[in-house]
Coordinates of N, CA and C in Angstrom, one line a residue:
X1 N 35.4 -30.1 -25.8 CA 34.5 -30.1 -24.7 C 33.1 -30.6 -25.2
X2 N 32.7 -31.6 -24.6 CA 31.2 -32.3 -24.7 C 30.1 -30.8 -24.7
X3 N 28.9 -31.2 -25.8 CA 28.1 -29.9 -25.5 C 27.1 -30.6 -26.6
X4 N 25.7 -30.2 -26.3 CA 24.4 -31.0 -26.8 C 23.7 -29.8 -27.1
X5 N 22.8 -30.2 -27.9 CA 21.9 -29.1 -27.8 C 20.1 -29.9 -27.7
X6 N 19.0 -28.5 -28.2 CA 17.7 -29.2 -28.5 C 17.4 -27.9 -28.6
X7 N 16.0 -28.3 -29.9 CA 14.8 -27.0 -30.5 C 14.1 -27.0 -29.4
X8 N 14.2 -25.4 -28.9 CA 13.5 -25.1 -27.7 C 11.8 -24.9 -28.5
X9 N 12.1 -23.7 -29.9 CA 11.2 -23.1 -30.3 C 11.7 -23.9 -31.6
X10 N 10.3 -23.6 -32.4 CA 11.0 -23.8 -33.9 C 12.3 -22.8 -34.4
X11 N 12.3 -21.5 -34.0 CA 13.5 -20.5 -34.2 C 14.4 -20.4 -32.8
X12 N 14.1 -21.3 -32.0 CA 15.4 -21.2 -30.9 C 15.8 -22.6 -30.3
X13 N 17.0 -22.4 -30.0 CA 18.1 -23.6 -30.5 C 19.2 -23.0 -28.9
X14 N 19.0 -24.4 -28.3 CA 19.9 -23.7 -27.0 C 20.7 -25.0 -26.8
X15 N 22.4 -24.0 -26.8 CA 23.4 -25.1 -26.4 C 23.9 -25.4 -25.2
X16 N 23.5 -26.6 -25.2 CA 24.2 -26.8 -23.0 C 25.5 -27.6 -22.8
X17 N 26.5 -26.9 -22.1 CA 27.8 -27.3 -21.7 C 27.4 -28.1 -20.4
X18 N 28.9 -28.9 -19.6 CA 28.5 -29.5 -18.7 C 28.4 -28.0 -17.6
X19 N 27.4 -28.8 -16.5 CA 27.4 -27.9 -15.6 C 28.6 -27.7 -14.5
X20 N 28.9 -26.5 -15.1 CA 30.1 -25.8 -13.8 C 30.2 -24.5 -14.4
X21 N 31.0 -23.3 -13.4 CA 31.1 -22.1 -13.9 C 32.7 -22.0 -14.3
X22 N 32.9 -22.4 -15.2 CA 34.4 -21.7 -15.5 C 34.9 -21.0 -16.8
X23 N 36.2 -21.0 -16.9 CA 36.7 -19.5 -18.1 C 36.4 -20.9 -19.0
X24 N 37.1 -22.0 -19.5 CA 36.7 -22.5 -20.3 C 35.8 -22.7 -21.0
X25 N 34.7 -23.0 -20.2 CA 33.0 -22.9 -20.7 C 32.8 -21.5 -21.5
X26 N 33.4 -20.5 -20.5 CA 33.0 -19.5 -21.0 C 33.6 -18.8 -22.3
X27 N 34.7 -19.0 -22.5 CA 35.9 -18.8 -23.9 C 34.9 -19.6 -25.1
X28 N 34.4 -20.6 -24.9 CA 34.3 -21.7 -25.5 C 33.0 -21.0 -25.8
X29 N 31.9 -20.4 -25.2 CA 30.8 -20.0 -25.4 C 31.0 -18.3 -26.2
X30 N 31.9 -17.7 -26.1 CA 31.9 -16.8 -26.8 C 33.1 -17.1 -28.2
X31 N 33.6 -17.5 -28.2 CA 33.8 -18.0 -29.5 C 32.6 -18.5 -30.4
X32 N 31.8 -19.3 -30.1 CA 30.7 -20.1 -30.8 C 29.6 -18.4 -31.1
X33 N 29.4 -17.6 -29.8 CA 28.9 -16.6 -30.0 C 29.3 -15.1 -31.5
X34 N 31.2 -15.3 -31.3 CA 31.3 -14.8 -32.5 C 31.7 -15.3 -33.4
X35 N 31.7 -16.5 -33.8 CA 31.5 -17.2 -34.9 C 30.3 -16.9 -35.3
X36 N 29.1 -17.4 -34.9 CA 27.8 -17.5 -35.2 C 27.3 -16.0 -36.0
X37 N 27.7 -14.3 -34.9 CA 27.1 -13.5 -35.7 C 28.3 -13.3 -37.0
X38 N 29.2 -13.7 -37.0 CA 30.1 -13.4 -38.1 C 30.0 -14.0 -39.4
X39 N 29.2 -14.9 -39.0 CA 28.7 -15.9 -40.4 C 27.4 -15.7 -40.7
X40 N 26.6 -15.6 -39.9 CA 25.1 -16.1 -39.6 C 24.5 -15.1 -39.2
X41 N 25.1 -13.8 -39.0 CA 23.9 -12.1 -38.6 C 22.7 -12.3 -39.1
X42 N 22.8 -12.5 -40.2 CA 21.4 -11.9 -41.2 C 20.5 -12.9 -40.7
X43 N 20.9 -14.4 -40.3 CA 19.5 -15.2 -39.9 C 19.2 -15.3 -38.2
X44 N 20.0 -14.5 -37.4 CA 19.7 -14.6 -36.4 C 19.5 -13.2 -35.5
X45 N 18.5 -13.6 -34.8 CA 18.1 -12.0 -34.0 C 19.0 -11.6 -32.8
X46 N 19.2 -13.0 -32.1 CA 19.7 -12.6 -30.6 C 20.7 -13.8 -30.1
X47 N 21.5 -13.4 -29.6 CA 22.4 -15.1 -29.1 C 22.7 -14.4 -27.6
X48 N 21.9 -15.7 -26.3 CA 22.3 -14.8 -24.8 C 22.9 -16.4 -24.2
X49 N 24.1 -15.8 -23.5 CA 25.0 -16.4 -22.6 C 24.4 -16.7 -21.3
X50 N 24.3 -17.8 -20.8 CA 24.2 -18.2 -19.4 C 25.7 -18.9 -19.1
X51 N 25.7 -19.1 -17.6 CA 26.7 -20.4 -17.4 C 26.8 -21.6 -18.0
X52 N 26.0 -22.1 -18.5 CA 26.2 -23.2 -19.0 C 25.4 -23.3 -20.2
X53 N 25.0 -22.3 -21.1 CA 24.0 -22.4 -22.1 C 24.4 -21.4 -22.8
X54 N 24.7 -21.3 -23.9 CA 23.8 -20.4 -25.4 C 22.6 -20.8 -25.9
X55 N 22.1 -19.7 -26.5 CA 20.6 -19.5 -26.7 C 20.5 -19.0 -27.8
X56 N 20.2 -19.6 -29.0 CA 20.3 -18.7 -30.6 C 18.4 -18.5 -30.9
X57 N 18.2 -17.0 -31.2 CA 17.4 -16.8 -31.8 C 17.5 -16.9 -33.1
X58 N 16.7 -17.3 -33.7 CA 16.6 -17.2 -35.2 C 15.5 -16.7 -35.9
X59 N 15.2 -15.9 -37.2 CA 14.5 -14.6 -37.4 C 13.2 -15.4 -38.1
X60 N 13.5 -16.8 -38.3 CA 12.5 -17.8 -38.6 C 12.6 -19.2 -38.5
X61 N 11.7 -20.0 -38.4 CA 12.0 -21.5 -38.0 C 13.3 -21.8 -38.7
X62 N 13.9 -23.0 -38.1 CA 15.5 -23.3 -38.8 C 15.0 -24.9 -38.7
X63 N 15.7 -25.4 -39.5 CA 14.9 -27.1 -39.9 C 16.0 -27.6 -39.4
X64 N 15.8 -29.0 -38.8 CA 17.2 -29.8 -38.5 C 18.4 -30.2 -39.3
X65 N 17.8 -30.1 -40.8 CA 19.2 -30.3 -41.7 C 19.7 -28.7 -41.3
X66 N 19.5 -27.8 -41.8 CA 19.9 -26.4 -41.4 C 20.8 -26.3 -40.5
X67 N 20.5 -27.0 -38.7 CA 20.9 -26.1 -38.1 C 22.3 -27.6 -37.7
X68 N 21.7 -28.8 -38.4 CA 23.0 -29.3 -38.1 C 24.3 -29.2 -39.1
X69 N 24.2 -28.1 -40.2 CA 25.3 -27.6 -41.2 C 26.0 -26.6 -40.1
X70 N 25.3 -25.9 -39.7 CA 25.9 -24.9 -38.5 C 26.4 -25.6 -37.5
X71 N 25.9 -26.3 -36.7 CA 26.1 -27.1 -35.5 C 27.5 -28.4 -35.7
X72 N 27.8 -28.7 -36.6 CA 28.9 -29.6 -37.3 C 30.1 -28.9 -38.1
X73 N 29.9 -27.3 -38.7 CA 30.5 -26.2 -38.6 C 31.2 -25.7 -37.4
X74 N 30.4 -26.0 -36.3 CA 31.1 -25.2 -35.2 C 31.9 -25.8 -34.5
X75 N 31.6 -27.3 -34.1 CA 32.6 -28.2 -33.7 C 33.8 -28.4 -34.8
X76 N 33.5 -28.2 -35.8 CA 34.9 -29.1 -36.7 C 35.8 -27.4 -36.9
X77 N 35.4 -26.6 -36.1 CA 36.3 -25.1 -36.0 C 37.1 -25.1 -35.0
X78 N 38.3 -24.5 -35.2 CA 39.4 -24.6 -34.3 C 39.2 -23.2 -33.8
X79 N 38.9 -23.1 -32.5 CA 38.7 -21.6 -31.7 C 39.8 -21.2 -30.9
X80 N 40.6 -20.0 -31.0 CA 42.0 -19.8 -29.8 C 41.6 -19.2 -28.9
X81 N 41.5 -19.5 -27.6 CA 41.0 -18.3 -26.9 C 42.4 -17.2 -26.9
X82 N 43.6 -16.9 -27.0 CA 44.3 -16.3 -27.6 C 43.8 -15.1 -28.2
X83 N 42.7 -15.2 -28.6 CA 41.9 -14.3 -30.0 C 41.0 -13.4 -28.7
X84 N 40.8 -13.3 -27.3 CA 40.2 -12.9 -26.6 C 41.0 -11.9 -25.7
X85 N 40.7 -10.7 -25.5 CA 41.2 -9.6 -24.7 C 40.4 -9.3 -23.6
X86 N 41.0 -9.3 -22.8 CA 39.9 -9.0 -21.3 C 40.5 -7.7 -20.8
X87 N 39.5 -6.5 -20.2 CA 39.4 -5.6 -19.4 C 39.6 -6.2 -18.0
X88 N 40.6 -5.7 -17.1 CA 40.2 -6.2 -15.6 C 40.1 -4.5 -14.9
X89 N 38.8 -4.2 -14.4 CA 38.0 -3.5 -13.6 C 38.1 -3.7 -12.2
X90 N 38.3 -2.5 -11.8 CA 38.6 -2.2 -9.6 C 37.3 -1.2 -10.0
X91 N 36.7 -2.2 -8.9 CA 35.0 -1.8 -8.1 C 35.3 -1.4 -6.7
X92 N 35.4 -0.2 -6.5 CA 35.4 0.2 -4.9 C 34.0 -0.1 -3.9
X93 N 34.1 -0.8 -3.1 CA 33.0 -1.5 -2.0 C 33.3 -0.9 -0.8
X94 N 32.4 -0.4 -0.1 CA 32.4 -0.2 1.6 C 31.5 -1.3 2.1
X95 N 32.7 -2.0 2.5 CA 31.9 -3.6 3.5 C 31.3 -3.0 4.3
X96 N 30.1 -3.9 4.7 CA 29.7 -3.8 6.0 C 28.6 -2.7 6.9
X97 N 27.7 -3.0 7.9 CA 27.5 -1.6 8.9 C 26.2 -1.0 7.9
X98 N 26.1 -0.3 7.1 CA 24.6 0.1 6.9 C 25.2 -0.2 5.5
X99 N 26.0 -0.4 4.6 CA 26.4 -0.6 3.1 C 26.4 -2.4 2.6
X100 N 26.7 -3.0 3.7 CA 26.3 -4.8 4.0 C 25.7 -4.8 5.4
X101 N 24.1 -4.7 5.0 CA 23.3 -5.6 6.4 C 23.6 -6.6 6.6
X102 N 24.0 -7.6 5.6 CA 24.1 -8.9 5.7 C 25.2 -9.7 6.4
X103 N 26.3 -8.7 6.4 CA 27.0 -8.9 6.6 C 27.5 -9.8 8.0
X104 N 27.0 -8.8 9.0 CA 26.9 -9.4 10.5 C 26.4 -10.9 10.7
X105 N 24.8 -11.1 9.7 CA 24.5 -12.4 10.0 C 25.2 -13.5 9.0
X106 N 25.3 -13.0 8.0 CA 26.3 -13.8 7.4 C 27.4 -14.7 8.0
X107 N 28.2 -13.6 8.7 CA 29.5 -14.2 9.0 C 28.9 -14.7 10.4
X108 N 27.6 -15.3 11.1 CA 27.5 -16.0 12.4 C 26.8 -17.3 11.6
X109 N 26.4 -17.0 10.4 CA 25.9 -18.3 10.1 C 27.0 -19.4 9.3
X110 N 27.9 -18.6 9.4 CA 29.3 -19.3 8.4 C 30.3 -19.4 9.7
X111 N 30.3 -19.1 10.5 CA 31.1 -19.0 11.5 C 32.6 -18.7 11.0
X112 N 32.4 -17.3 10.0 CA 33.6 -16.6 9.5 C 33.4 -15.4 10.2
X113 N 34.4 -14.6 10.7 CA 34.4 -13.7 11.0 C 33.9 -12.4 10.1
X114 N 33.4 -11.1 10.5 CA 33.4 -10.3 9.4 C 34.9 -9.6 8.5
X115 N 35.7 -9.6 8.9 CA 36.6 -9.3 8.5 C 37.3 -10.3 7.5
X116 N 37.3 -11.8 8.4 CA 37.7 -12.6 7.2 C 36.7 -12.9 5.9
X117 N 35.5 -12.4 5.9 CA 34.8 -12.4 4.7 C 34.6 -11.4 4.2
X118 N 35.3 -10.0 4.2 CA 35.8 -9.1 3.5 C 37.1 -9.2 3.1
X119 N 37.8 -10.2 3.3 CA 39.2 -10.2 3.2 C 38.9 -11.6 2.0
X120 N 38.3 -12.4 2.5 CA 38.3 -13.5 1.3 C 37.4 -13.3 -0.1
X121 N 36.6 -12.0 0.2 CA 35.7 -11.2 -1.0 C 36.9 -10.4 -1.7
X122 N 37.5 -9.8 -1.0 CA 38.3 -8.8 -2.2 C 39.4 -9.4 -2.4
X123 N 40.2 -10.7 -2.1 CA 41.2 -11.2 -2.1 C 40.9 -12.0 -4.1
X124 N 39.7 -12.4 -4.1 CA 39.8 -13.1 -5.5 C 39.6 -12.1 -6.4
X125 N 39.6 -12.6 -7.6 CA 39.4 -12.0 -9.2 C 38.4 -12.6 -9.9
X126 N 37.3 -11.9 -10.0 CA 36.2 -12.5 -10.4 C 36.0 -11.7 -12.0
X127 N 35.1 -12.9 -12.8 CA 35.2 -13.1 -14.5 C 33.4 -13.0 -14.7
X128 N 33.6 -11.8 -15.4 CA 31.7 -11.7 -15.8 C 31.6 -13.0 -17.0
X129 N 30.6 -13.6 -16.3 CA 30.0 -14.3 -17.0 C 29.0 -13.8 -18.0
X130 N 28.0 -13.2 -17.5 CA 26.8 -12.7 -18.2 C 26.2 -11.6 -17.5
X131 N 25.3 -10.7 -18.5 CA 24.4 -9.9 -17.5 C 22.8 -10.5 -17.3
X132 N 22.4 -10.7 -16.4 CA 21.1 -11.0 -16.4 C 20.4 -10.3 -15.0
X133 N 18.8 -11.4 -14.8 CA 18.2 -10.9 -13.8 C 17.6 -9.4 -13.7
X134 N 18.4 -8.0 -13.9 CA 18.2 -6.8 -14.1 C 19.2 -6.3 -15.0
X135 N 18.7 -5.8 -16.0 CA 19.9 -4.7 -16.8 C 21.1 -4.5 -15.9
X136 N 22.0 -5.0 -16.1 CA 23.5 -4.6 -15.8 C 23.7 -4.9 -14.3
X137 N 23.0 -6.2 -13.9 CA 23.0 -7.1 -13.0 C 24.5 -8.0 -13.6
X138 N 25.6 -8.1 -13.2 CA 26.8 -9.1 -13.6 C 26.8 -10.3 -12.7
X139 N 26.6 -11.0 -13.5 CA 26.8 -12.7 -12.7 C 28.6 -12.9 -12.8
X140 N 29.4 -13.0 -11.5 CA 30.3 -13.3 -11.7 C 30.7 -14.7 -11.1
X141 N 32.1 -15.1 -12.0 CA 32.4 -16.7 -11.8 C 33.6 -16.3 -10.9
X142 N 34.4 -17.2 -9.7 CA 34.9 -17.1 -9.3 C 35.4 -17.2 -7.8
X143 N 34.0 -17.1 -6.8 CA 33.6 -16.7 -5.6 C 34.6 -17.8 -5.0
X144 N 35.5 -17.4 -3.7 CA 35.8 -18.4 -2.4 C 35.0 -19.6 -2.5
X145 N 34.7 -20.2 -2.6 CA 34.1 -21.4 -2.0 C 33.4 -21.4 -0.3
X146 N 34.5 -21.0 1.0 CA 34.0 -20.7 1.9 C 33.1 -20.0 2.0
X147 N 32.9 -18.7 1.0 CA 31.9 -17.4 0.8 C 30.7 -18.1 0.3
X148 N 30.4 -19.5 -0.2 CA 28.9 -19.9 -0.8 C 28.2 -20.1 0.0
X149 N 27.0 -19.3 0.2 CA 26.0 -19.3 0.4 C 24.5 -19.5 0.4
X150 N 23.2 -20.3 0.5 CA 22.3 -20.4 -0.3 C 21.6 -19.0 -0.2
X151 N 21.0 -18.7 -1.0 CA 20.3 -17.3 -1.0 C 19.2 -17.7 -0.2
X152 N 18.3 -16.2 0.6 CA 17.7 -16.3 1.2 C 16.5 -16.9 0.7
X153 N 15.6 -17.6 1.9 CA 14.3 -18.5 1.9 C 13.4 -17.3 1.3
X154 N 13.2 -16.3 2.0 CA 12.1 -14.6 1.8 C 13.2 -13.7 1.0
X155 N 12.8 -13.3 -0.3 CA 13.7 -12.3 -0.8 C 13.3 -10.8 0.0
X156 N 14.3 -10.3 0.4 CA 13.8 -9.1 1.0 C 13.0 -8.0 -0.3
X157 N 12.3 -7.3 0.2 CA 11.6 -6.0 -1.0 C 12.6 -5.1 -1.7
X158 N 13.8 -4.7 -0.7 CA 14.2 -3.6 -1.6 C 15.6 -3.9 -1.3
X159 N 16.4 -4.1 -1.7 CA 17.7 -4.1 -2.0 C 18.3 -2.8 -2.7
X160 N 19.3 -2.1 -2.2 CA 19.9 -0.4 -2.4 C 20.8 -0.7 -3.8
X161 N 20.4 0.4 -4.9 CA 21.4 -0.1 -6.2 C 22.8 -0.1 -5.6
X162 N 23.6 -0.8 -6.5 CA 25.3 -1.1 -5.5 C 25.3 -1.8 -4.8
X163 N 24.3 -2.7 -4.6 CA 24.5 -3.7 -3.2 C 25.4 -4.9 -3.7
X164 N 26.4 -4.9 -3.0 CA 27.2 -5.8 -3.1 C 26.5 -7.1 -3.0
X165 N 26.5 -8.5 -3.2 CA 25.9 -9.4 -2.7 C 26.5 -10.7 -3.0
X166 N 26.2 -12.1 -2.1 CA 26.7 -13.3 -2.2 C 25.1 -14.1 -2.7
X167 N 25.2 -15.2 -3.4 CA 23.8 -16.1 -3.9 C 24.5 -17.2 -3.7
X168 N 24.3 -18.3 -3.3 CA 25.3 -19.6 -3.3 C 26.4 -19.2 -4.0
X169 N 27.1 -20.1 -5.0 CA 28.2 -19.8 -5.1 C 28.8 -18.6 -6.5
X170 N 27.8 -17.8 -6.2 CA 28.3 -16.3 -7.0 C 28.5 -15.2 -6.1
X171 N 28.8 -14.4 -6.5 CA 28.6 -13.0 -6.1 C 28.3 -11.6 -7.4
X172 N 28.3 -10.6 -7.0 CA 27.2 -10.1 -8.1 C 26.8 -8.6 -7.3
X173 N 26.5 -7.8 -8.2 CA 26.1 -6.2 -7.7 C 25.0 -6.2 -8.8
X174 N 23.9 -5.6 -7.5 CA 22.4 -4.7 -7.1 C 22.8 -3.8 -8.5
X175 N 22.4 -3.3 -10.4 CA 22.8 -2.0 -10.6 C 21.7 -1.2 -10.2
X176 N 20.3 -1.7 -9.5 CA 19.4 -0.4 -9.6 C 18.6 -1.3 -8.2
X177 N 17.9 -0.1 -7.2 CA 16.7 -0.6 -6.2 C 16.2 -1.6 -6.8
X178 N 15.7 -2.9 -6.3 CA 15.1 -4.0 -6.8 C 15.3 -5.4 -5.8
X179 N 13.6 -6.2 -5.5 CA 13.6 -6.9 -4.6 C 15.1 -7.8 -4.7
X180 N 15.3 -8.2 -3.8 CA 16.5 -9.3 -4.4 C 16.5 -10.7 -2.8
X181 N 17.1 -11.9 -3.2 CA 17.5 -12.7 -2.1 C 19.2 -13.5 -1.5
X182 N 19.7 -12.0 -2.5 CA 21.2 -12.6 -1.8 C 21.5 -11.4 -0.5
X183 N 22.3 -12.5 -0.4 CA 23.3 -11.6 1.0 C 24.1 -10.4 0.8
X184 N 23.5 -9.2 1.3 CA 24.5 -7.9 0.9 C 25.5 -7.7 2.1
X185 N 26.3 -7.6 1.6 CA 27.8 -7.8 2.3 C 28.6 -6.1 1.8
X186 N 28.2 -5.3 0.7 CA 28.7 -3.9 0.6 C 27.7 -3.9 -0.2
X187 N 28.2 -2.0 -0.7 CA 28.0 -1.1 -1.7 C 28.9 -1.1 -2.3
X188 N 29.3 -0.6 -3.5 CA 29.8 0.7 -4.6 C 28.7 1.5 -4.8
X189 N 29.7 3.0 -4.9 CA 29.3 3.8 -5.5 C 29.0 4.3 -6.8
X190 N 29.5 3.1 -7.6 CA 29.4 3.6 -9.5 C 28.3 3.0 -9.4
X191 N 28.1 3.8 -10.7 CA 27.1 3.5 -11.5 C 26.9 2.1 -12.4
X192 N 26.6 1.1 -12.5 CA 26.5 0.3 -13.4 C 25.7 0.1 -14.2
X193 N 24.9 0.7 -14.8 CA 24.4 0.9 -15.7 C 23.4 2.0 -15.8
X194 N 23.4 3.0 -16.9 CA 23.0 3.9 -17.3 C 22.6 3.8 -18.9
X195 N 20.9 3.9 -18.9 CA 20.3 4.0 -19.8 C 20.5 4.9 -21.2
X196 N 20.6 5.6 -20.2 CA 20.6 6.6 -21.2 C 22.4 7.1 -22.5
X197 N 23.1 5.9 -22.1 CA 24.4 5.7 -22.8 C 24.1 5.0 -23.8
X198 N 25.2 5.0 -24.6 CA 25.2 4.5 -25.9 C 25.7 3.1 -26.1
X199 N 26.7 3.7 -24.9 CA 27.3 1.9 -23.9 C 26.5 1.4 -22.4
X200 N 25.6 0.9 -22.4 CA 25.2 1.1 -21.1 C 26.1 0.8 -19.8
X201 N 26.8 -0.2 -20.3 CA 27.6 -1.2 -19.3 C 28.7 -1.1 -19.8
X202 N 29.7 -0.5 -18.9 CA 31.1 -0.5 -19.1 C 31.9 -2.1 -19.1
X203 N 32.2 -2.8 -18.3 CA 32.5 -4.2 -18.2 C 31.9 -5.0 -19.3
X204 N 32.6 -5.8 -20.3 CA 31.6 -6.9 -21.0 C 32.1 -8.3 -20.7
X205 N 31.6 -9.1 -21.0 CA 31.5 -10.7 -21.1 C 33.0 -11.0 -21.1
X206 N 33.3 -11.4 -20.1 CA 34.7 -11.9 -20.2 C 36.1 -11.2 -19.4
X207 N 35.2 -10.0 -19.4 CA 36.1 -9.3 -18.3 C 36.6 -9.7 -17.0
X208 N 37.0 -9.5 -16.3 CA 37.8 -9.2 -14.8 C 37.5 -8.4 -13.8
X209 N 36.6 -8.8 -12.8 CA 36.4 -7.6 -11.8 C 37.2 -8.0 -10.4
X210 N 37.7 -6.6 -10.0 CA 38.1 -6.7 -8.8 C 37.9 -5.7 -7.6
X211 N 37.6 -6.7 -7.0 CA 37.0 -5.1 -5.5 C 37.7 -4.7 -4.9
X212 N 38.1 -3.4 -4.6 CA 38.6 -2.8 -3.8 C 38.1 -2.1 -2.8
X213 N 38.7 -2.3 -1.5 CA 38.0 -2.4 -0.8 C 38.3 -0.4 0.1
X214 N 37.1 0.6 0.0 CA 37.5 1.3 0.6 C 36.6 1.7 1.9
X215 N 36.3 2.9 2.6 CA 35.6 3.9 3.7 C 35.1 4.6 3.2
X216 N 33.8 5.0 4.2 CA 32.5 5.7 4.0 C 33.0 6.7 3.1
X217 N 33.9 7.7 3.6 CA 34.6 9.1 3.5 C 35.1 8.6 1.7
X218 N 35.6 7.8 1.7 CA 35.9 7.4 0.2 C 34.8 7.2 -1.2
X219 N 33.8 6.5 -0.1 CA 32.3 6.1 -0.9 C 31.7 7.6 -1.6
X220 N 31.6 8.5 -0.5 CA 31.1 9.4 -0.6 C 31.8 10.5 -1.9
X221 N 33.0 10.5 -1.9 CA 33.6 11.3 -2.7 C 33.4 10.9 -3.9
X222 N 33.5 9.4 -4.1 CA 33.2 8.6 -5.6 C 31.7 8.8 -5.9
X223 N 30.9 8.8 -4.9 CA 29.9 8.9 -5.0 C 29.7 10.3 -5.8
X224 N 29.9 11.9 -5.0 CA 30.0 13.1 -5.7 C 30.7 12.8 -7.1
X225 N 31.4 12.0 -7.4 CA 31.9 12.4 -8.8 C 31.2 11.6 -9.9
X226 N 30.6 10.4 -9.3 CA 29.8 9.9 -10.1 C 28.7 10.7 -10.6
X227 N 28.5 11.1 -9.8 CA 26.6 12.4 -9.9 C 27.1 13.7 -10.4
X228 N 28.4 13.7 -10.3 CA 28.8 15.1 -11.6 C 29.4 14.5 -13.2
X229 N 29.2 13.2 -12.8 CA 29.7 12.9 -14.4 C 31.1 12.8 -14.2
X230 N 31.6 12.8 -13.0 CA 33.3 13.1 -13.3 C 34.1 12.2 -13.3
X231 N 33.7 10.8 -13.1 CA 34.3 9.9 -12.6 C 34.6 8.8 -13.7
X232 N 35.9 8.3 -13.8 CA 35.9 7.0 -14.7 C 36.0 5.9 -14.1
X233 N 36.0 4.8 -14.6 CA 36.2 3.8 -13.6 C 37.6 3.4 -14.0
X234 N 38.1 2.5 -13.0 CA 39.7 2.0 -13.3 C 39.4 0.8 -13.4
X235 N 40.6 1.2 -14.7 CA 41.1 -0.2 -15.1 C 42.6 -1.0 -14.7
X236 N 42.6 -1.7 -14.1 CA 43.7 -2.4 -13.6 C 44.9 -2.9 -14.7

């Protein structure tokens, strides 16, 4: 797969794939990711995944002979994605009604019904790409096609943590209150990130999410168990 790079900083070095969101890109970006700390820890501080980019920090300038010994290392390496295990995770969502405001205008501006855009939302299997934007904000790859959306022109102020939501062609969950300009179409009731763990984010890079879709009456119970600590999430 074609992939270029350029010295952003004298210590940062970012590689760009072609633009699209897929598992390939993404296999392909985390291999290079644990290649890199497996060889290379001690001279690098940070390596962060976008759709289409890695991003290597380095703990001091890296000269172009340097980073093309690395860079010519990585291509002439044979990667299996074989060597990758994925979690697939059920996110319970209550579509709609006060849990998706968005929902109603959504589906008059798409001229989908609301039901068929709860039905073509939980019908796919979506693949975390990255966390960004907010702590344990998940960008997932995968969304219907009919479901893309452009995000709104005015981000609204307050978006509810759990907010389900569509951005053009992603979709993605609110983990905490925070302005936002996608389309909220549900809630969950878990928690997605909590600071104060040792793991903050259950789901990592490469994983599988899938929604399931339940009622208020259901929200709420998950909800109680969450807030006593009692709840695990399922794994599919």
């Amino acid at each position: 797969m074609q992939k270029t790079y350029f010295q952003v900083l004298p210590n940062l070095i970012e590689i760009q794939w072609p633009k699209a969101i897929s598992d390939e890109i993404l296999f392909d970006q985390l291999s290079w990711k644990t290649f890199l700390m497996e060889n290379h820890a001690d001279i690098i501080l940070e390596i962060r995944i976008g759709f289409n980019s890695l991003s290597i920090l380095f703990d001091k300038s890296i000269s172009e002979d340097e980073w093309i010994i690395i860079w010519q290392t990585l291509n002439n390496f044979n990667f299996s994605q074989s060597s990758f295990y994925s979690n697939t995770w059920k996110i319970p969502v209550c579509y709609g009604g006060n849990f998706g405001l968005d929902l109603k205008k959504l589906s008059e501006e798409k001229h989908i019904s609301e039901m068929d855009i709860i039905d073509l939302h939980i019908r796919k299997t979506y693949r975390l790409h990255f966390y960004g934007f907010l702590p344990g904000f998940m960008y997932l790859g995968g969304l219907d096609p009919l479901l893309a959306h452009p995000r709104k022109p005015i981000p609204d102020r307050i978006i509810q943590n759990g907010a389900v939501a569509i951005g053009g062609n992603q979709t993605g969950i609110y983990p905490m209150e925070s302005p936002g300009g996608w389309h909220v179409i549900g809630r969950t009731p878990l928690k997605l990130f909590d600071s104060k763990s040792q793991d903050p984010v259950i789901p990592k890079q490469g994983d599988l999410i899938i929604f399931n879709k339940i009622d208020q009456i259901e929200f709420d119970h998950i909800a109680n168990l969450v807030s006593l600590g009692q709840y695990s999430w399922e794994n599919a």
